[in-house]
Amino acid sequence: MAGAAATRGKVAKAVAGAEAIEIKATIPQHQIRGALARFGLTAKNDEQRYIYFFDTPDLVLLGAGIVARARRVVGDAHDSTVKFRPVDPLKVGPRWRKYRDFKIEVDASEATLVKAASFSMPVAKGLIKRVAQGEMPIAAVFTDAQEKFLRTMARRAIDLNSLAVLGPLMAQRWQIEDPACPWPITAELWRREDGQRLVEVSIKAPAVQAAVAIGAFMALLAEVGVERDRAQQTKTRWALEHYAAKLARRPARVTSTKKALATKAR
């Protein structure tokens, strides 16, 4: 009872102001094949995606808790996203909530709970490829509203066109129904060009169900024998650090950190 008293209300406080919680677990390399087989996940039943990130060569945006990305989904709509983590929901202006694909969620693992705000918008097909090939500026994949959100939340001007294109990273995504889990399970396999792979499994639940969802999901993974990566790598950092290192090995870099991030607060 002492342990329960010590943790009482902590989850509720951690998710206050968020609409939903996404609970994630990464799977170590040696368990990936078995985990895919356990859930029957193959290239025949997946959704294929190509993910591009935009940052400075030394990952200044990531260091500031900002992620700017674009996704091409094979056979489906493409989109771009600006994301901040951590955030205080009370300090996020209400004007952004009118957008359908704006959300404040809690990113959770077995050990951490972090509130994040993300703003996604659709992107015309073909545009992301043209940006990646240098035929169009990076800002072309983001709307004016997303740029305003980025500037407002960062409290400084960010020159999107001075950033580098990092990627693409190939991803396979599956939706899983398991009778032991009341929430749909999402599995994503990310593959870098060096052959390294990372699998993340996750569920989304209403914020009010956070405590029970965390416990139930981790118990399910243990029950089916899926080992969790104790390092709990995040897909984004795992991808960005690789592509930034690759960019750093090039003989010439035109991206300037000072140009990307203006020092004057807005």
PDB file of C-alpha atoms in Angstrom:
ATOM      1  CA  MET A   1       0.000   0.000   0.000  1.00  0.00           C
ATOM      2  CA  ALA A   2       2.905   2.373   0.650  1.00  0.00           C
ATOM      3  CA  GLY A   3       4.033   2.025  -2.978  1.00  0.00           C
ATOM      4  CA  ALA A   4       0.565   2.711  -4.263  1.00  0.00           C
ATOM      5  CA  ALA A   5       0.246   5.784  -2.071  1.00  0.00           C
ATOM      6  CA  ALA A   6       3.571   7.117  -3.356  1.00  0.00           C
ATOM      7  CA  THR A   7       2.478   6.928  -6.992  1.00  0.00           C
ATOM      8  CA  ARG A   8      -1.188   7.881  -6.550  1.00  0.00           C
ATOM      9  CA  GLY A   9      -2.211  10.618  -8.959  1.00  0.00           C
ATOM     10  CA  LYS A  10       1.167  10.822 -10.756  1.00  0.00           C
ATOM     11  CA  VAL A  11      -0.128   9.470 -14.058  1.00  0.00           C
ATOM     12  CA  ALA A  12      -3.192  11.708 -13.931  1.00  0.00           C
ATOM     13  CA  LYS A  13      -0.968  14.726 -13.354  1.00  0.00           C
ATOM     14  CA  ALA A  14       1.401  13.694 -16.132  1.00  0.00           C
ATOM     15  CA  VAL A  15      -1.378  13.476 -18.746  1.00  0.00           C
ATOM     16  CA  ALA A  16      -3.378  16.545 -17.652  1.00  0.00           C
ATOM     17  CA  GLY A  17      -4.243  18.709 -20.646  1.00  0.00           C
ATOM     18  CA  ALA A  18      -3.636  15.957 -23.207  1.00  0.00           C
ATOM     19  CA  GLU A  19      -6.395  14.280 -25.184  1.00  0.00           C
ATOM     20  CA  ALA A  20      -4.719  10.900 -25.598  1.00  0.00           C
ATOM     21  CA  ILE A  21      -1.712   8.825 -24.663  1.00  0.00           C
ATOM     22  CA  GLU A  22       0.482   6.809 -27.027  1.00  0.00           C
ATOM     23  CA  ILE A  23       2.371   4.036 -25.252  1.00  0.00           C
ATOM     24  CA  LYS A  24       5.453   2.788 -27.072  1.00  0.00           C
ATOM     25  CA  ALA A  25       7.988   0.025 -26.711  1.00  0.00           C
ATOM     26  CA  THR A  26      10.940  -0.749 -28.959  1.00  0.00           C
ATOM     27  CA  ILE A  27      12.070  -4.290 -29.689  1.00  0.00           C
ATOM     28  CA  PRO A  28      15.786  -5.205 -29.713  1.00  0.00           C
ATOM     29  CA  GLN A  29      17.428  -6.408 -32.918  1.00  0.00           C
ATOM     30  CA  HIS A  30      17.608 -10.088 -31.943  1.00  0.00           C
ATOM     31  CA  GLN A  31      13.851 -10.203 -31.291  1.00  0.00           C
ATOM     32  CA  ILE A  32      12.594  -8.443 -34.415  1.00  0.00           C
ATOM     33  CA  ARG A  33      12.127 -11.525 -36.595  1.00  0.00           C
ATOM     34  CA  GLY A  34      10.298 -13.403 -33.848  1.00  0.00           C
ATOM     35  CA  ALA A  35       8.054 -10.446 -33.032  1.00  0.00           C
ATOM     36  CA  LEU A  36       7.029 -10.008 -36.670  1.00  0.00           C
ATOM     37  CA  ALA A  37       6.280 -13.718 -36.947  1.00  0.00           C
ATOM     38  CA  ARG A  38       4.307 -13.711 -33.679  1.00  0.00           C
ATOM     39  CA  PHE A  39       1.872 -11.153 -35.053  1.00  0.00           C
ATOM     40  CA  GLY A  40       1.927 -12.430 -38.661  1.00  0.00           C
ATOM     41  CA  LEU A  41       3.457  -9.254 -40.096  1.00  0.00           C
ATOM     42  CA  THR A  42       4.842  -9.484 -43.644  1.00  0.00           C
ATOM     43  CA  ALA A  43       5.409  -7.291 -46.694  1.00  0.00           C
ATOM     44  CA  LYS A  44       2.094  -8.607 -48.039  1.00  0.00           C
ATOM     45  CA  ASN A  45      -0.031  -6.964 -45.346  1.00  0.00           C
ATOM     46  CA  ASP A  46       1.886  -3.803 -44.538  1.00  0.00           C
ATOM     47  CA  GLU A  47       1.584  -0.116 -45.344  1.00  0.00           C
ATOM     48  CA  GLN A  48       4.798   1.253 -46.839  1.00  0.00           C
ATOM     49  CA  ARG A  49       6.040   4.726 -45.999  1.00  0.00           C
ATOM     50  CA  TYR A  50       9.052   6.887 -46.807  1.00  0.00           C
ATOM     51  CA  ILE A  51       9.937   9.371 -44.092  1.00  0.00           C
ATOM     52  CA  TYR A  52      12.020  12.520 -44.529  1.00  0.00           C
ATOM     53  CA  PHE A  53      13.298  14.704 -41.701  1.00  0.00           C
ATOM     54  CA  PHE A  54      14.478  18.302 -41.876  1.00  0.00           C
ATOM     55  CA  ASP A  55      17.113  19.581 -39.459  1.00  0.00           C
ATOM     56  CA  THR A  56      20.570  21.130 -39.317  1.00  0.00           C
ATOM     57  CA  PRO A  57      23.602  18.829 -39.728  1.00  0.00           C
ATOM     58  CA  ASP A  58      24.198  19.074 -35.981  1.00  0.00           C
ATOM     59  CA  LEU A  59      20.515  18.436 -35.169  1.00  0.00           C
ATOM     60  CA  VAL A  60      19.759  21.770 -33.552  1.00  0.00           C
ATOM     61  CA  LEU A  61      16.001  21.306 -33.952  1.00  0.00           C
ATOM     62  CA  LEU A  62      16.027  17.870 -32.349  1.00  0.00           C
ATOM     63  CA  GLY A  63      18.099  19.259 -29.496  1.00  0.00           C
ATOM     64  CA  ALA A  64      15.422  21.913 -28.965  1.00  0.00           C
ATOM     65  CA  GLY A  65      12.660  19.301 -28.878  1.00  0.00           C
ATOM     66  CA  ILE A  66      11.441  20.096 -32.405  1.00  0.00           C
ATOM     67  CA  VAL A  67      10.794  17.584 -35.177  1.00  0.00           C
ATOM     68  CA  ALA A  68       9.946  18.596 -38.749  1.00  0.00           C
ATOM     69  CA  ARG A  69       9.171  15.721 -41.092  1.00  0.00           C
ATOM     70  CA  ALA A  70       7.275  14.663 -44.205  1.00  0.00           C
ATOM     71  CA  ARG A  71       5.851  11.230 -45.090  1.00  0.00           C
ATOM     72  CA  ARG A  72       5.076   9.610 -48.395  1.00  0.00           C
ATOM     73  CA  VAL A  73       2.601   6.770 -47.912  1.00  0.00           C
ATOM     74  CA  VAL A  74       2.458   4.329 -50.825  1.00  0.00           C
ATOM     75  CA  GLY A  75      -1.078   4.292 -52.204  1.00  0.00           C
ATOM     76  CA  ASP A  76      -2.366   6.830 -49.689  1.00  0.00           C
ATOM     77  CA  ALA A  77      -2.207  10.515 -48.721  1.00  0.00           C
ATOM     78  CA  HIS A  78       1.101  12.238 -47.955  1.00  0.00           C
ATOM     79  CA  ASP A  79       1.599  14.639 -45.065  1.00  0.00           C
ATOM     80  CA  SER A  80       4.004  16.859 -43.164  1.00  0.00           C
ATOM     81  CA  THR A  81       4.282  17.350 -39.405  1.00  0.00           C
ATOM     82  CA  VAL A  82       5.780  19.843 -36.985  1.00  0.00           C
ATOM     83  CA  LYS A  83       6.119  18.431 -33.472  1.00  0.00           C
ATOM     84  CA  PHE A  84       7.285  19.824 -30.127  1.00  0.00           C
ATOM     85  CA  ARG A  85       8.125  17.808 -27.014  1.00  0.00           C
ATOM     86  CA  PRO A  86       7.895  18.431 -24.161  1.00  0.00           C
ATOM     87  CA  VAL A  87       5.117  21.011 -23.975  1.00  0.00           C
ATOM     88  CA  ASP A  88       2.878  22.520 -21.332  1.00  0.00           C
ATOM     89  CA  PRO A  89      -0.677  22.254 -22.754  1.00  0.00           C
ATOM     90  CA  LEU A  90      -1.674  25.420 -20.889  1.00  0.00           C
ATOM     91  CA  LYS A  91       0.900  27.370 -22.898  1.00  0.00           C
ATOM     92  CA  VAL A  92      -0.262  26.088 -26.278  1.00  0.00           C
ATOM     93  CA  GLY A  93      -2.654  28.624 -27.775  1.00  0.00           C
ATOM     94  CA  PRO A  94      -6.243  27.509 -28.473  1.00  0.00           C
ATOM     95  CA  ARG A  95      -6.131  28.714 -32.087  1.00  0.00           C
ATOM     96  CA  TRP A  96      -4.270  25.587 -33.190  1.00  0.00           C
ATOM     97  CA  ARG A  97      -6.943  23.229 -31.884  1.00  0.00           C
ATOM     98  CA  LYS A  98      -9.320  24.154 -34.699  1.00  0.00           C
ATOM     99  CA  TYR A  99      -7.180  22.119 -37.098  1.00  0.00           C
ATOM    100  CA  ARG A 100      -8.260  18.506 -37.483  1.00  0.00           C
ATOM    101  CA  ASP A 101      -4.725  17.105 -37.379  1.00  0.00           C
ATOM    102  CA  PHE A 102      -3.444  19.163 -34.468  1.00  0.00           C
ATOM    103  CA  LYS A 103      -3.154  17.187 -31.257  1.00  0.00           C
ATOM    104  CA  ILE A 104      -1.637  17.181 -27.809  1.00  0.00           C
ATOM    105  CA  GLU A 105      -0.762  13.679 -26.689  1.00  0.00           C
ATOM    106  CA  VAL A 106       1.429  12.017 -24.124  1.00  0.00           C
ATOM    107  CA  ASP A 107       4.312   9.963 -25.487  1.00  0.00           C
ATOM    108  CA  ALA A 108       4.803   7.193 -22.970  1.00  0.00           C
ATOM    109  CA  SER A 109       7.127   4.297 -22.327  1.00  0.00           C
ATOM    110  CA  GLU A 110       7.294   2.034 -19.315  1.00  0.00           C
ATOM    111  CA  ALA A 111       9.389   4.656 -17.504  1.00  0.00           C
ATOM    112  CA  THR A 112       8.557   8.086 -18.957  1.00  0.00           C
ATOM    113  CA  LEU A 113       5.562  10.285 -19.776  1.00  0.00           C
ATOM    114  CA  VAL A 114       6.174  13.327 -22.003  1.00  0.00           C
ATOM    115  CA  LYS A 115       3.523  15.669 -23.418  1.00  0.00           C
ATOM    116  CA  ALA A 116       3.909  16.558 -27.082  1.00  0.00           C
ATOM    117  CA  ALA A 117       2.076  18.864 -29.502  1.00  0.00           C
ATOM    118  CA  SER A 118       2.025  18.016 -33.187  1.00  0.00           C
ATOM    119  CA  PHE A 119       0.479  19.704 -36.211  1.00  0.00           C
ATOM    120  CA  SER A 120       0.078  17.703 -39.435  1.00  0.00           C
ATOM    121  CA  MET A 121      -1.250  18.805 -42.808  1.00  0.00           C
ATOM    122  CA  PRO A 122      -1.697  16.996 -46.144  1.00  0.00           C
ATOM    123  CA  VAL A 123       0.917  17.397 -48.874  1.00  0.00           C
ATOM    124  CA  ALA A 124       0.251  17.053 -52.606  1.00  0.00           C
ATOM    125  CA  LYS A 125       1.624  13.883 -54.156  1.00  0.00           C
ATOM    126  CA  GLY A 126       4.943  14.348 -55.892  1.00  0.00           C
ATOM    127  CA  LEU A 127       5.878  17.427 -53.882  1.00  0.00           C
ATOM    128  CA  ILE A 128       7.946  15.677 -51.212  1.00  0.00           C
ATOM    129  CA  LYS A 129      10.063  13.937 -53.859  1.00  0.00           C
ATOM    130  CA  ARG A 130      10.721  17.230 -55.602  1.00  0.00           C
ATOM    131  CA  VAL A 131      11.794  18.826 -52.326  1.00  0.00           C
ATOM    132  CA  ALA A 132      14.098  15.877 -51.523  1.00  0.00           C
ATOM    133  CA  GLN A 133      15.698  16.198 -54.965  1.00  0.00           C
ATOM    134  CA  GLY A 134      16.336  19.900 -54.452  1.00  0.00           C
ATOM    135  CA  GLU A 135      13.843  21.013 -57.095  1.00  0.00           C
ATOM    136  CA  MET A 136      11.630  22.801 -54.551  1.00  0.00           C
ATOM    137  CA  PRO A 137      12.394  24.540 -51.230  1.00  0.00           C
ATOM    138  CA  ILE A 138      11.750  22.625 -48.002  1.00  0.00           C
ATOM    139  CA  ALA A 139       9.122  25.155 -46.931  1.00  0.00           C
ATOM    140  CA  ALA A 140       6.946  23.963 -49.822  1.00  0.00           C
ATOM    141  CA  VAL A 141       5.843  20.893 -47.841  1.00  0.00           C
ATOM    142  CA  PHE A 142       4.632  22.972 -44.883  1.00  0.00           C
ATOM    143  CA  THR A 143       1.621  25.286 -44.806  1.00  0.00           C
ATOM    144  CA  ASP A 144       1.626  28.880 -43.602  1.00  0.00           C
ATOM    145  CA  ALA A 145      -0.269  27.747 -40.496  1.00  0.00           C
ATOM    146  CA  GLN A 146       2.388  25.143 -39.694  1.00  0.00           C
ATOM    147  CA  GLU A 147       5.146  27.727 -40.107  1.00  0.00           C
ATOM    148  CA  LYS A 148       3.304  30.095 -37.761  1.00  0.00           C
ATOM    149  CA  PHE A 149       2.912  27.266 -35.242  1.00  0.00           C
ATOM    150  CA  LEU A 150       6.627  26.511 -35.515  1.00  0.00           C
ATOM    151  CA  ARG A 151       7.592  30.142 -35.038  1.00  0.00           C
ATOM    152  CA  THR A 152       5.143  30.676 -32.153  1.00  0.00           C
ATOM    153  CA  MET A 153       6.136  27.573 -30.222  1.00  0.00           C
ATOM    154  CA  ALA A 154       9.876  27.985 -30.825  1.00  0.00           C
ATOM    155  CA  ARG A 155       9.660  31.699 -29.977  1.00  0.00           C
ATOM    156  CA  ARG A 156      12.096  32.452 -32.763  1.00  0.00           C
ATOM    157  CA  ALA A 157      12.254  32.485 -36.543  1.00  0.00           C
ATOM    158  CA  ILE A 158      13.284  29.223 -38.166  1.00  0.00           C
ATOM    159  CA  ASP A 159      14.423  29.249 -41.783  1.00  0.00           C
ATOM    160  CA  LEU A 160      13.085  25.948 -43.092  1.00  0.00           C
ATOM    161  CA  ASN A 161      14.811  26.369 -46.437  1.00  0.00           C
ATOM    162  CA  SER A 162      18.236  26.408 -44.819  1.00  0.00           C
ATOM    163  CA  LEU A 163      17.747  22.982 -43.236  1.00  0.00           C
ATOM    164  CA  ALA A 164      19.068  19.717 -44.626  1.00  0.00           C
ATOM    165  CA  VAL A 165      16.958  16.828 -45.920  1.00  0.00           C
ATOM    166  CA  LEU A 166      17.696  13.757 -43.780  1.00  0.00           C
ATOM    167  CA  GLY A 167      16.482  10.488 -45.266  1.00  0.00           C
ATOM    168  CA  PRO A 168      14.407   9.006 -46.653  1.00  0.00           C
ATOM    169  CA  LEU A 169      13.924   6.208 -44.217  1.00  0.00           C
ATOM    170  CA  MET A 170      11.799   3.280 -45.360  1.00  0.00           C
ATOM    171  CA  ALA A 171       9.078   2.164 -42.949  1.00  0.00           C
ATOM    172  CA  GLN A 172       6.553  -0.641 -42.853  1.00  0.00           C
ATOM    173  CA  ARG A 173       3.459  -0.194 -40.718  1.00  0.00           C
ATOM    174  CA  TRP A 174       0.813  -2.628 -39.538  1.00  0.00           C
ATOM    175  CA  GLN A 175      -2.395  -2.409 -37.505  1.00  0.00           C
ATOM    176  CA  ILE A 176      -2.950  -5.421 -35.250  1.00  0.00           C
ATOM    177  CA  GLU A 177      -5.987  -6.652 -33.372  1.00  0.00           C
ATOM    178  CA  ASP A 178      -5.260  -8.896 -30.389  1.00  0.00           C
ATOM    179  CA  PRO A 179      -8.072 -10.332 -28.243  1.00  0.00           C
ATOM    180  CA  ALA A 180      -5.981  -9.724 -25.123  1.00  0.00           C
ATOM    181  CA  CYS A 181      -5.682  -6.000 -25.831  1.00  0.00           C
ATOM    182  CA  PRO A 182      -8.722  -3.689 -25.952  1.00  0.00           C
ATOM    183  CA  TRP A 183      -6.784  -1.083 -27.957  1.00  0.00           C
ATOM    184  CA  PRO A 184      -5.563  -1.543 -31.555  1.00  0.00           C
ATOM    185  CA  ILE A 185      -1.828  -2.189 -31.724  1.00  0.00           C
ATOM    186  CA  THR A 186       0.397  -0.431 -34.244  1.00  0.00           C
ATOM    187  CA  ALA A 187       3.734  -1.927 -35.259  1.00  0.00           C
ATOM    188  CA  GLU A 188       6.308  -0.030 -37.290  1.00  0.00           C
ATOM    189  CA  LEU A 189       9.513  -1.403 -38.759  1.00  0.00           C
ATOM    190  CA  TRP A 190      12.002   1.317 -39.703  1.00  0.00           C
ATOM    191  CA  ARG A 191      14.926   0.392 -41.929  1.00  0.00           C
ATOM    192  CA  ARG A 192      17.958   2.609 -42.471  1.00  0.00           C
ATOM    193  CA  GLU A 193      20.056   2.386 -45.618  1.00  0.00           C
ATOM    194  CA  ASP A 194      22.892   0.798 -43.617  1.00  0.00           C
ATOM    195  CA  GLY A 195      20.638  -2.208 -42.990  1.00  0.00           C
ATOM    196  CA  GLN A 196      19.922  -1.477 -39.318  1.00  0.00           C
ATOM    197  CA  ARG A 197      16.310  -2.004 -38.260  1.00  0.00           C
ATOM    198  CA  LEU A 198      14.153  -0.864 -35.373  1.00  0.00           C
ATOM    199  CA  VAL A 199      10.656  -2.047 -34.494  1.00  0.00           C
ATOM    200  CA  GLU A 200       8.299  -0.048 -32.336  1.00  0.00           C
ATOM    201  CA  VAL A 201       4.965  -1.342 -31.089  1.00  0.00           C
ATOM    202  CA  SER A 202       2.424   1.052 -29.627  1.00  0.00           C
ATOM    203  CA  ILE A 203      -1.162   1.626 -28.602  1.00  0.00           C
ATOM    204  CA  LYS A 204      -3.210   4.795 -28.301  1.00  0.00           C
ATOM    205  CA  ALA A 205      -5.774   5.292 -25.565  1.00  0.00           C
ATOM    206  CA  PRO A 206      -7.803   8.188 -24.148  1.00  0.00           C
ATOM    207  CA  ALA A 207      -5.833  10.121 -21.544  1.00  0.00           C
ATOM    208  CA  VAL A 208      -8.249   9.050 -18.794  1.00  0.00           C
ATOM    209  CA  GLN A 209      -7.250   5.427 -19.429  1.00  0.00           C
ATOM    210  CA  ALA A 210      -3.506   6.150 -19.216  1.00  0.00           C
ATOM    211  CA  ALA A 211      -2.656   4.242 -16.042  1.00  0.00           C
ATOM    212  CA  VAL A 212      -4.494   1.067 -16.959  1.00  0.00           C
ATOM    213  CA  ALA A 213      -3.342   1.203 -20.594  1.00  0.00           C
ATOM    214  CA  ILE A 214       0.352   1.412 -19.658  1.00  0.00           C
ATOM    215  CA  GLY A 215       0.131  -1.548 -17.301  1.00  0.00           C
ATOM    216  CA  ALA A 216      -2.001  -3.648 -19.637  1.00  0.00           C
ATOM    217  CA  PHE A 217       0.141  -3.082 -22.710  1.00  0.00           C
ATOM    218  CA  MET A 218       3.416  -3.888 -20.974  1.00  0.00           C
ATOM    219  CA  ALA A 219       1.826  -6.995 -19.441  1.00  0.00           C
ATOM    220  CA  LEU A 220       0.630  -8.114 -22.879  1.00  0.00           C
ATOM    221  CA  LEU A 221       4.107  -7.786 -24.381  1.00  0.00           C
ATOM    222  CA  ALA A 222       5.542  -9.851 -21.526  1.00  0.00           C
ATOM    223  CA  GLU A 223       2.787 -12.464 -21.920  1.00  0.00           C
ATOM    224  CA  VAL A 224       3.465 -13.030 -25.624  1.00  0.00           C
ATOM    225  CA  GLY A 225       7.209 -13.129 -25.033  1.00  0.00           C
ATOM    226  CA  VAL A 226       8.174  -9.893 -26.737  1.00  0.00           C
ATOM    227  CA  GLU A 227      11.318  -8.550 -25.116  1.00  0.00           C
ATOM    228  CA  ARG A 228      11.447  -4.775 -24.730  1.00  0.00           C
ATOM    229  CA  ASP A 229      14.574  -2.813 -25.542  1.00  0.00           C
ATOM    230  CA  ARG A 230      15.695  -1.503 -22.165  1.00  0.00           C
ATOM    231  CA  ALA A 231      17.439   1.410 -23.873  1.00  0.00           C
ATOM    232  CA  GLN A 232      13.982   2.400 -25.204  1.00  0.00           C
ATOM    233  CA  GLN A 233      15.363   4.031 -28.322  1.00  0.00           C
ATOM    234  CA  THR A 234      13.135   6.551 -30.048  1.00  0.00           C
ATOM    235  CA  LYS A 235      12.721   6.015 -33.779  1.00  0.00           C
ATOM    236  CA  THR A 236      13.294   9.652 -34.585  1.00  0.00           C
ATOM    237  CA  ARG A 237      16.635  10.024 -32.785  1.00  0.00           C
ATOM    238  CA  TRP A 238      17.810   6.629 -34.084  1.00  0.00           C
ATOM    239  CA  ALA A 239      17.137   7.777 -37.653  1.00  0.00           C
ATOM    240  CA  LEU A 240      18.282  11.388 -37.382  1.00  0.00           C
ATOM    241  CA  GLU A 241      21.638  10.649 -35.775  1.00  0.00           C
ATOM    242  CA  HIS A 242      22.481   8.217 -38.580  1.00  0.00           C
ATOM    243  CA  TYR A 243      21.554  10.573 -41.405  1.00  0.00           C
ATOM    244  CA  ALA A 244      23.208  13.561 -39.731  1.00  0.00           C
ATOM    245  CA  ALA A 245      26.444  11.574 -39.380  1.00  0.00           C
ATOM    246  CA  LYS A 246      26.234  10.645 -43.059  1.00  0.00           C
ATOM    247  CA  LEU A 247      25.720  14.300 -43.967  1.00  0.00           C
ATOM    248  CA  ALA A 248      28.715  15.330 -41.859  1.00  0.00           C
ATOM    249  CA  ARG A 249      30.963  13.027 -43.907  1.00  0.00           C
ATOM    250  CA  ARG A 250      30.208  14.938 -47.112  1.00  0.00           C
ATOM    251  CA  PRO A 251      33.000  17.274 -48.262  1.00  0.00           C
ATOM    252  CA  ALA A 252      30.841  20.398 -48.371  1.00  0.00           C
ATOM    253  CA  ARG A 253      27.858  21.488 -46.302  1.00  0.00           C
ATOM    254  CA  VAL A 254      25.849  24.582 -47.087  1.00  0.00           C
ATOM    255  CA  THR A 255      23.450  24.387 -44.169  1.00  0.00           C
ATOM    256  CA  SER A 256      24.159  26.957 -41.470  1.00  0.00           C
ATOM    257  CA  THR A 257      22.939  26.557 -37.925  1.00  0.00           C
ATOM    258  CA  LYS A 258      22.958  30.312 -37.432  1.00  0.00           C
ATOM    259  CA  LYS A 259      20.894  30.796 -40.558  1.00  0.00           C
ATOM    260  CA  ALA A 260      18.412  28.079 -39.596  1.00  0.00           C
ATOM    261  CA  LEU A 261      17.687  29.452 -36.155  1.00  0.00           C
ATOM    262  CA  ALA A 262      17.463  33.196 -35.708  1.00  0.00           C
ATOM    263  CA  THR A 263      18.555  34.204 -32.220  1.00  0.00           C
ATOM    264  CA  LYS A 264      15.961  36.917 -31.760  1.00  0.00           C
ATOM    265  CA  ALA A 265      12.931  35.672 -29.816  1.00  0.00           C
ATOM    266  CA  ARG A 266       9.574  36.478 -31.308  1.00  0.00           C
TER     267      ARG A 266
END
